[in-house]
Short mmCIF file of C-alpha atoms and ligand atoms in Angstrom, two decimals:
data_model
loop_
_atom_site.label_atom_id
_atom_site.label_comp_id
_atom_site.label_asym_id
_atom_site.label_seq_id
_atom_site.Cartn_x
_atom_site.Cartn_y
_atom_site.Cartn_z
CA MET X 1 84.05 76.04 105.83
CA SER X 2 86.54 74.86 108.14
CA PHE X 3 90.49 74.72 108.08
CA GLU X 4 89.79 71.18 108.63
CA SER X 5 87.33 70.46 105.36
CA LEU X 6 90.38 71.28 102.94
CA GLY X 7 92.46 68.28 103.48
CA LEU X 8 95.27 69.29 105.64
CA ARG X 9 97.08 67.22 107.83
CA ALA X 10 96.79 66.65 111.53
CA GLU X 11 100.05 68.61 112.76
CA LEU X 12 99.32 71.19 110.34
CA LEU X 13 95.98 71.79 111.54
CA ARG X 14 97.26 71.89 115.50
CA ALA X 15 99.60 74.66 114.58
CA VAL X 16 96.84 76.43 112.89
CA SER X 17 94.77 75.98 115.81
CA GLU X 18 97.00 77.38 117.80
CA LYS X 19 97.46 80.76 115.96
CA ASN X 20 93.19 81.11 116.70
CA TYR X 21 92.39 81.27 113.00
CA THR X 22 88.79 80.02 113.34
CA GLU X 23 88.44 79.72 109.70
CA PRO X 24 90.50 79.90 106.55
CA SER X 25 90.32 83.46 104.74
CA PRO X 26 88.78 83.58 101.34
CA ILE X 27 92.41 83.41 99.74
CA GLN X 28 92.84 80.22 101.66
CA LYS X 29 89.74 78.65 101.14
CA GLN X 30 90.40 79.21 96.88
CA ALA X 31 94.31 78.52 97.29
CA ILE X 32 95.04 75.67 99.18
CA PRO X 33 92.87 72.86 97.25
CA LEU X 34 94.28 73.43 94.24
CA ILE X 35 98.21 73.96 95.36
CA LEU X 36 97.35 70.21 97.43
CA GLU X 37 95.91 68.78 94.00
CA GLY X 38 99.66 70.07 92.73
CA ARG X 39 98.00 73.18 90.47
CA ASP X 40 100.25 76.41 89.25
CA ILE X 41 98.70 79.47 90.79
CA MET X 42 98.44 82.61 89.80
CA GLY X 43 97.30 84.13 93.15
CA GLY X 44 96.07 88.33 93.09
CA ALA X 45 96.04 89.03 96.91
CA GLN X 46 98.21 91.55 98.81
CA THR X 47 99.55 91.56 102.74
CA GLY X 48 96.69 91.09 104.50
CA THR X 49 94.77 88.50 103.05
CA GLY X 50 96.24 85.52 104.48
CA LYS X 51 98.12 84.49 101.65
CA THR X 52 100.67 83.43 103.60
CA ALA X 53 99.28 80.88 105.25
CA GLY X 54 97.68 80.59 101.92
CA PHE X 55 100.73 78.81 100.06
CA THR X 56 102.59 77.69 103.65
CA LEU X 57 100.26 75.52 105.06
CA PRO X 58 99.65 73.47 101.26
CA MET X 59 103.79 73.85 100.77
CA LEU X 60 104.15 71.63 104.03
CA GLN X 61 101.89 68.99 103.71
CA ARG X 62 103.16 68.48 99.43
CA LEU X 63 106.64 68.50 100.96
CA MET X 64 105.55 65.72 103.97
CA GLN X 65 103.65 63.97 100.79
CA SER X 66 106.32 63.92 97.92
CA ASP X 67 109.45 61.42 98.49
CA LYS X 68 111.31 61.35 101.59
CA PRO X 69 115.39 62.49 100.62
CA GLY X 70 117.85 59.49 100.94
CA LYS X 71 120.75 59.37 102.87
CA GLY X 72 122.90 62.77 102.78
CA ARG X 73 121.98 66.61 103.34
CA ARG X 74 118.75 67.21 102.34
CA PRO X 75 118.21 69.12 99.22
CA ILE X 76 116.07 72.35 99.07
CA ARG X 77 112.76 71.29 97.59
CA ALA X 78 110.63 74.44 98.21
CA LEU X 79 112.03 78.25 97.26
CA VAL X 80 110.17 81.12 98.56
CA LEU X 81 111.53 84.61 96.97
CA THR X 82 110.30 87.75 98.37
CA PRO X 83 111.57 91.49 97.04
CA THR X 84 112.15 92.67 100.80
CA ARG X 85 113.96 91.05 104.11
CA GLU X 86 111.31 92.45 106.43
CA LEU X 87 108.82 89.92 103.83
CA ALA X 88 111.23 87.33 104.00
CA ALA X 89 111.86 87.07 108.05
CA GLN X 90 107.88 87.32 108.16
CA VAL X 91 106.96 84.56 105.34
CA HIS X 92 109.73 82.57 107.34
CA GLU X 93 108.51 82.94 110.67
CA SER X 94 105.10 81.56 109.15
CA VAL X 95 106.83 78.45 107.45
CA GLN X 96 108.25 77.85 111.06
CA THR X 97 104.81 78.55 112.75
CA TYR X 98 102.71 76.57 110.84
CA GLY X 99 105.33 73.83 110.41
CA ARG X 100 106.48 73.15 114.39
CA TYR X 101 104.95 70.01 114.58
CA LEU X 102 106.68 68.76 110.67
CA PRO X 103 109.76 67.25 111.08
CA LEU X 104 110.83 69.54 107.84
CA LYS X 105 113.63 71.99 108.20
CA SER X 106 113.90 75.88 106.51
CA THR X 107 115.64 78.35 106.79
CA VAL X 108 115.64 82.44 105.41
CA VAL X 109 118.68 84.20 103.65
CA PHE X 110 118.30 88.12 102.75
CA GLY X 111 120.88 90.67 102.42
CA GLY X 112 122.16 93.15 104.75
CA VAL X 113 123.41 91.03 107.14
CA SER X 114 126.54 88.75 107.33
CA ILE X 115 126.61 86.05 104.71
CA ASN X 116 128.94 83.03 106.91
CA PRO X 117 126.07 82.08 109.29
CA GLN X 118 123.38 82.30 106.37
CA LYS X 119 125.81 79.76 104.74
CA MET X 120 126.53 77.05 108.11
CA LYS X 121 122.40 76.59 108.48
CA LEU X 122 122.44 76.04 104.58
CA ILE X 123 125.16 73.75 105.02
CA LYS X 124 123.24 71.67 107.28
CA GLY X 125 120.31 71.00 104.52
CA VAL X 126 117.31 72.72 104.55
CA ASP X 127 113.94 71.32 102.97
CA ILE X 128 112.71 74.98 102.59
CA LEU X 129 114.66 78.14 101.84
CA VAL X 130 113.06 81.54 102.00
CA ALA X 131 115.19 84.23 100.11
CA THR X 132 115.65 87.73 98.70
CA PRO X 133 116.46 87.12 95.34
CA GLY X 134 120.24 88.70 95.42
CA ARG X 135 121.27 87.51 98.62
CA LEU X 136 119.77 84.07 97.26
CA LEU X 137 122.21 84.88 93.88
CA ASP X 138 125.12 85.61 96.62
CA HIS X 139 125.01 81.94 97.70
CA VAL X 140 124.96 80.58 94.04
CA SER X 141 128.14 82.27 93.12
CA GLN X 142 129.87 80.33 96.85
CA ASN X 143 128.21 77.11 95.87
CA SER X 144 126.07 77.06 99.60
CA VAL X 145 122.74 76.49 98.23
CA ASN X 146 121.59 73.72 95.08
CA LEU X 147 118.75 74.67 93.63
CA SER X 148 118.08 71.78 91.65
CA LYS X 149 115.82 69.45 93.33
CA VAL X 150 113.33 72.26 94.21
CA ASP X 151 109.87 70.75 93.51
CA ILE X 152 108.24 74.12 94.69
CA LEU X 153 108.80 77.63 93.61
CA ILE X 154 106.33 80.11 95.12
CA LEU X 155 107.17 84.06 94.50
CA ASP X 156 105.55 86.33 96.89
CA GLU X 157 105.03 89.81 95.98
CA ALA X 158 106.08 89.22 92.13
CA ASP X 159 104.68 92.80 91.72
CA ARG X 160 107.05 94.37 93.91
CA MET X 161 109.84 92.07 93.18
CA LEU X 162 109.81 93.53 89.03
CA ASP X 163 109.27 97.02 90.27
CA MET X 164 112.51 96.87 92.55
CA GLY X 165 114.71 95.49 89.85
CA PHE X 166 114.55 92.24 90.63
CA ILE X 167 113.44 90.84 86.96
CA ARG X 168 117.23 89.60 85.83
CA ASP X 169 118.12 88.04 89.54
CA ILE X 170 114.87 86.18 89.33
CA ARG X 171 115.40 84.74 85.89
CA LYS X 172 118.83 84.09 86.79
CA VAL X 173 117.10 82.11 89.59
CA LEU X 174 114.67 80.43 87.51
CA ALA X 175 117.73 79.14 85.44
CA LEU X 176 118.91 76.95 88.20
CA LEU X 177 115.88 75.27 88.55
CA PRO X 178 114.31 71.91 87.38
CA LYS X 179 112.11 72.34 84.59
CA GLN X 180 109.78 70.03 86.50
CA LYS X 181 108.61 71.87 89.34
CA GLN X 182 104.88 73.38 90.83
CA THR X 183 104.96 77.53 90.67
CA LEU X 184 102.85 79.45 92.62
CA LEU X 185 102.82 83.46 91.90
CA PHE X 186 101.49 86.02 94.25
CA SER X 187 100.94 89.49 93.05
CA ALA X 188 98.71 92.59 94.52
CA THR X 189 98.66 93.66 90.92
CA PHE X 190 98.41 91.97 87.11
CA SER X 191 100.64 93.89 84.87
CA THR X 192 101.36 93.27 81.75
CA GLU X 193 105.03 92.42 83.13
CA ILE X 194 103.56 89.67 85.77
CA LYS X 195 101.23 88.51 83.31
CA THR X 196 104.47 87.66 80.85
CA LEU X 197 106.33 86.21 83.87
CA ALA X 198 103.62 84.42 84.30
CA ASN X 199 102.72 82.93 81.10
CA GLY X 200 106.72 81.60 80.54
CA LEU X 201 106.58 80.30 84.13
CA LEU X 202 103.62 78.95 84.99
CA THR X 203 101.74 75.46 83.13
CA ASN X 204 98.23 76.21 82.91
CA PRO X 205 97.73 78.00 86.08
CA ALA X 206 94.73 78.22 88.06
CA VAL X 207 94.10 81.93 88.28
CA VAL X 208 93.26 82.96 92.63
CA GLU X 209 92.07 86.00 93.04
CA VAL X 210 90.63 87.78 96.25
CA ALA X 211 89.12 91.12 96.57
CA ARG X 212 91.68 93.73 98.77
CA ARG X 213 91.17 93.36 102.29
CA ASN X 214 91.16 97.27 102.14
CA THR X 215 89.93 98.36 99.05
CA ALA X 216 90.10 102.54 99.42
CA SER X 217 86.75 102.52 99.69
CA GLU X 218 85.74 100.07 102.24
CA SER X 219 87.17 99.83 105.61
CA VAL X 220 89.34 103.15 105.40
CA ALA X 221 87.81 106.35 106.86
CA GLN X 222 90.06 108.73 104.49
CA ILE X 223 90.87 112.34 104.93
CA VAL X 224 93.02 115.08 103.74
CA HIS X 225 93.88 117.88 105.92
CA PRO X 226 94.76 120.58 103.44
CA VAL X 227 98.05 122.25 104.99
CA ASP X 228 101.09 124.49 103.68
CA LYS X 229 104.46 122.15 103.24
CA ILE X 230 106.08 124.00 106.07
CA ARG X 231 104.04 123.71 109.10
CA LYS X 232 103.05 119.66 108.08
CA ARG X 233 105.18 118.53 111.00
CA GLU X 234 103.65 121.01 113.19
CA LEU X 235 99.99 119.89 112.37
CA LEU X 236 101.01 115.88 112.48
CA SER X 237 102.37 116.50 116.42
CA HIS X 238 98.91 118.48 117.23
CA LEU X 239 96.93 115.50 115.80
CA ILE X 240 99.25 112.55 117.36
CA GLY X 241 98.87 114.95 120.84
CA ILE X 242 95.27 116.03 120.37
CA ASN X 243 93.82 112.85 119.64
CA ASN X 244 96.12 110.55 121.92
CA TRP X 245 97.28 108.55 118.73
CA LYS X 246 99.61 105.64 120.27
CA GLN X 247 100.11 103.87 117.23
CA VAL X 248 101.21 105.79 113.53
CA LEU X 249 102.31 104.73 110.64
CA VAL X 250 103.76 107.85 109.05
CA PHE X 251 104.67 107.82 105.07
CA THR X 252 107.08 109.56 103.60
CA ARG X 253 108.56 110.21 99.49
CA THR X 254 112.29 110.04 100.59
CA LYS X 255 114.42 107.88 102.79
CA HIS X 256 116.05 111.32 103.66
CA GLY X 257 112.40 112.91 104.61
CA ALA X 258 111.32 110.28 106.47
CA ASN X 259 114.88 110.46 108.80
CA ARG X 260 114.37 113.96 109.53
CA LEU X 261 110.36 113.65 110.35
CA ALA X 262 111.25 110.78 112.82
CA GLU X 263 113.97 112.93 114.30
CA GLN X 264 111.79 116.61 114.43
CA LEU X 265 108.90 114.21 116.54
CA THR X 266 111.19 112.82 118.54
CA THR X 267 112.04 116.02 119.55
CA ASP X 268 108.49 117.30 119.82
CA GLY X 269 108.04 114.43 122.93
CA ILE X 270 106.91 111.74 119.97
CA THR X 271 108.86 108.84 120.27
CA SER X 272 109.43 107.90 116.96
CA ALA X 273 111.54 105.50 114.51
CA ALA X 274 112.27 105.32 110.47
CA ILE X 275 112.21 102.68 108.25
CA HIS X 276 113.53 102.56 104.92
CA GLY X 277 116.34 100.75 102.69
CA ASN X 278 118.99 103.14 104.05
CA LYS X 279 119.15 101.46 107.00
CA SER X 280 120.70 98.48 108.46
CA GLN X 281 118.74 95.15 108.84
CA GLY X 282 119.04 95.49 112.27
CA ALA X 283 117.85 99.11 112.92
CA ARG X 284 115.20 98.17 110.46
CA THR X 285 113.82 94.97 112.99
CA ARG X 286 114.70 97.00 115.87
CA ALA X 287 112.01 99.93 114.43
CA LEU X 288 109.68 97.68 113.78
CA ALA X 289 109.80 95.43 117.06
CA ASP X 290 109.50 98.61 119.32
CA PHE X 291 106.56 99.88 117.03
CA LYS X 292 104.49 96.92 117.44
CA SER X 293 105.82 96.61 121.05
CA SER X 294 104.33 100.41 121.44
CA LYS X 295 107.87 101.65 122.51
CA VAL X 296 107.82 104.27 120.07
CA ARG X 297 104.62 105.80 118.67
CA VAL X 298 105.45 106.76 115.25
CA LEU X 299 106.74 104.79 112.65
CA VAL X 300 108.30 106.84 109.31
CA ALA X 301 108.31 104.74 106.52
CA THR X 302 108.85 105.31 102.87
CA ASP X 303 106.82 102.82 100.10
CA ILE X 304 108.97 99.98 99.27
CA ALA X 305 110.13 99.73 103.12
CA ALA X 306 106.29 99.49 104.68
CA ARG X 307 105.71 96.63 101.86
CA GLY X 308 104.75 93.79 103.42
CA LEU X 309 105.00 94.70 106.85
CA ASP X 310 102.92 92.25 108.46
CA ILE X 311 101.07 94.89 111.16
CA ASP X 312 98.28 94.23 112.93
CA GLN X 313 94.64 96.51 112.59
CA LEU X 314 97.19 99.55 112.83
CA PRO X 315 94.69 101.85 113.51
CA HIS X 316 96.13 104.97 111.92
CA VAL X 317 98.04 105.75 108.81
CA VAL X 318 99.24 109.48 108.01
CA ASN X 319 100.43 110.46 104.28
CA PHE X 320 103.02 113.24 105.31
CA GLU X 321 103.83 113.41 101.53
CA LEU X 322 101.24 112.08 98.85
CA PRO X 323 103.14 108.97 97.09
CA ASN X 324 103.99 110.35 93.21
CA VAL X 325 102.42 106.84 92.22
CA ALA X 326 98.71 106.84 92.54
CA GLU X 327 99.01 102.84 93.15
CA ASP X 328 101.38 103.47 96.15
CA TYR X 329 98.39 105.64 98.48
CA VAL X 330 96.23 102.30 97.99
CA HIS X 331 99.11 100.26 99.07
CA ARG X 332 100.02 102.70 101.94
CA ILE X 333 96.11 102.87 103.19
CA GLY X 334 95.96 99.25 103.17
CA ARG X 335 97.98 99.24 106.04
CA THR X 336 95.14 100.48 108.61
CA GLY X 337 91.65 98.70 109.28
CA ARG X 338 92.67 95.26 108.81
CA ALA X 339 90.59 92.60 110.33
CA GLY X 340 87.44 94.10 109.96
CA ASN X 341 88.24 97.05 111.95
CA VAL X 342 87.84 100.57 110.32
CA GLY X 343 90.96 102.11 110.03
CA GLU X 344 91.81 106.01 109.33
CA ALA X 345 94.13 107.02 106.30
CA MET X 346 94.90 110.64 106.63
CA SER X 347 96.82 112.87 104.26
CA LEU X 348 98.44 116.11 104.78
CA VAL X 349 98.43 117.95 101.38
CA CYS X 350 100.22 120.75 100.44
CA VAL X 351 99.81 122.83 97.20
CA ASP X 352 102.23 121.21 95.19
CA GLU X 353 100.36 117.89 95.77
CA LEU X 354 97.02 118.76 94.60
CA LYS X 355 97.93 117.36 91.24
CA LEU X 356 99.22 113.87 92.82
CA LEU X 357 95.95 113.68 94.99
CA LYS X 358 93.74 114.47 91.87
CA ASP X 359 95.46 111.47 90.25
CA ILE X 360 94.49 109.54 93.55
CA GLU X 361 90.97 110.19 93.54
CA ARG X 362 90.90 109.52 89.86
CA LEU X 363 92.38 105.84 90.70
CA ILE X 364 90.13 105.09 93.76
CA LYS X 365 87.10 106.92 91.80
CA ARG X 366 85.97 109.01 94.36
CA GLU X 367 86.44 112.15 96.07
CA ILE X 368 88.42 112.57 99.54
CA PRO X 369 86.80 114.44 101.77
CA LYS X 370 88.92 117.55 103.12
CA ASN X 371 89.33 119.43 106.30
CA ILE X 372 90.81 122.25 106.74
CA ILE X 373 92.21 122.16 110.57
CA GLU X 374 91.90 125.46 112.22
CA GLY X 375 94.84 127.26 112.78
CA TYR X 376 96.68 125.44 109.97
CA GLU X 377 95.20 126.95 107.17
CA PRO X 378 97.09 127.46 104.33
CA ASP X 379 97.98 130.32 103.34
CA PRO X 380 96.92 131.38 99.61
CA THR X 381 99.26 133.00 98.50
CA ILE X 382 102.06 130.51 98.06
CA LYS X 383 102.25 129.37 94.66
CA ALA X 384 102.39 125.23 93.66
CA GLU X 385 106.54 124.29 92.78
CA PRO X 386 106.98 121.03 91.43
CA ILE X 387 107.72 118.52 93.40
CA ASN X 388 111.53 116.96 94.27
CA LYS X 389 111.28 113.32 93.16
CA GLY X 390 113.37 112.02 95.38
CA ARG X 391 116.69 114.27 95.86
CA ASP X 392 118.26 111.72 97.99
CA SER X 393 117.40 108.86 96.10
CA LYS X 394 119.72 106.83 93.59
CA PRO X 395 118.67 105.76 90.06
CA LYS X 396 115.84 103.53 91.31
CA HIS X 397 117.82 100.03 89.52
CA ASN X 398 117.80 97.60 92.46
CA LYS X 399 121.67 97.75 93.61
CA ARG X 400 121.92 94.92 92.93
CA ALA X 401 122.42 94.99 88.81
CA SER X 402 125.11 97.28 89.42
CA SER X 403 126.53 95.21 92.14
CA LYS X 404 130.06 92.95 91.17
CA ARG X 405 127.97 89.99 91.01
CA SER X 406 126.72 91.44 87.46
CA THR X 407 130.11 92.25 85.78
CA HIS X 408 130.43 88.49 85.95
CA LYS X 409 129.65 86.49 82.95
CA ARG X 410 126.61 85.42 83.06
CA SER X 411 124.19 82.61 82.05
CA GLY X 412 122.59 85.83 80.25
CA THR X 413 119.38 85.87 80.37
CA PRO X 414 119.07 89.80 78.71
CA PRO X 415 116.14 91.78 80.14
CA PRO X 416 112.99 90.37 78.39
CA PRO X 417 112.13 92.76 75.71
CA HIS X 418 108.28 93.15 77.25
CA ILE X 419 109.61 95.28 79.96
CA SER X 420 111.05 98.52 78.43
CA LYS X 421 113.63 100.08 79.53
CA ASN X 422 111.37 103.20 79.35
CA SER X 423 108.36 102.03 81.39
CA ARG X 424 111.33 100.57 84.11
CA SER X 425 112.65 104.09 84.24
CA LYS X 426 109.41 106.33 83.97
CA ARG X 427 108.35 104.38 87.03
CA SER X 428 112.22 104.28 88.96
CA ALA X 429 111.98 107.81 88.70
CA ALA X 430 108.75 108.26 89.89
CA ARG X 431 109.60 106.05 93.58
CA THR X 432 111.85 106.57 95.75
CA HIS X 433 112.19 103.82 99.02
P1 AMP U 1 99.59 87.60 105.11
O1 AMP U 1 98.10 88.32 104.43
O2 AMP U 1 99.84 86.59 104.86
O3 AMP U 1 100.41 88.93 105.17
O4 AMP U 1 98.63 87.36 106.76
C1 AMP U 1 97.67 88.77 107.26
C2 AMP U 1 97.36 88.68 109.03
O5 AMP U 1 96.20 87.76 108.73
C3 AMP U 1 98.67 87.64 109.43
O6 AMP U 1 98.81 87.72 111.15
C4 AMP U 1 97.79 86.33 109.47
O7 AMP U 1 99.01 86.05 111.17
C5 AMP U 1 96.60 86.29 109.90
N1 AMP U 1 95.62 84.97 108.97
C6 AMP U 1 96.21 84.50 108.28
N2 AMP U 1 95.02 83.88 108.23
C7 AMP U 1 94.14 83.32 109.01
C8 AMP U 1 92.99 83.26 109.47
N3 AMP U 1 92.32 82.03 108.38
N4 AMP U 1 91.93 83.86 110.15
C9 AMP U 1 92.73 84.84 111.20
N5 AMP U 1 93.70 85.58 110.43
C10 AMP U 1 94.30 84.83 109.86
#
């Protein structure tokens, strides 16, 4: 099947052919015709499946088809919400890339950077706005956006937005949108929370789902190296050195741990940068750019910071520490082995983490091969200690929820009863970012 046969207009086909895509990915084949028909979509797809083009191309086409706005400032007609700044920037880049031959205007807003330049762009008028929920509400409260003309709403990585505590912000945004609109919801998982959100939001949705491009069993070779906690850093430097790895994504559980490891590796002579939620937007963008351009060999990331990063064909992913939540392991190793290449996911596991490893193996329904590296044999006399679940993490509520805005009088959508406080806080306690 070709992009031409999906019914996309010439300007979009031209932009796609310049990206050298030969054929649409499975999610694109399924979603594009349905979105062009105007259907609401419940999309099961994670980063790496081509989902961004899957919603961006038909969104652009529908904006071109719908009534041209009259005179005056152009209203926002398409709104894309994403959980993280990086994902917002990447989605906006796609909007610009695929829309380069169309007379549509777009911009992106996210927190961590000055609000005024964003306001200036919004004031000039855009057809498409890509935003993280918190900063979008900042603009709402400062009257720099009007969402009353939105025809298409896209929630990207909705599961992650809920995990990050954005549900209240999302509901506030929804209250500002017209009832009549097309809604596309994408999520890597269909939890009960997501289904409840979707039920209230989507009308007769078409469900499109693609298997994870990198299921734990297929395109990723996984291995566990048992090692004592205090020797992990030494082993990692050793592995990077002897294998001469040029580009490695390393996961730690905490922001503090990410910083410390990046510093230690740099001391070992391995150029490294850390990326996590406490870094300024500029620092995160720089770290990612340096990693992509191979200026730094190792990017140390926490789970939430790494989600949605579009780094093509990453050959090596290392779990310096196993995640507290088994599903995050699958997300982490999904960063490698893209586009049909076999990737390698390696986990350095100490005695404290054996239970986490069991949970992961239960989730992926197979045992991960173990290999003890000579010279790094674990000391059998060391006893397991409880894992510090994010010493440096604050209660995992989205900062927004406790920010000054939330003390404002709200239009008042209490958290829906289906998301029990309990289930949220349990997950919160288990995750750090
Ligand atoms: P996404 O899942 O949207 O984050 O996309 C993952 C990567 O796949 C991005 O680098 C896209 O540029 C790329 N991509 C999207 N669609 C296609 C396609 N049809 N053929 C090849 N690569 C694609």
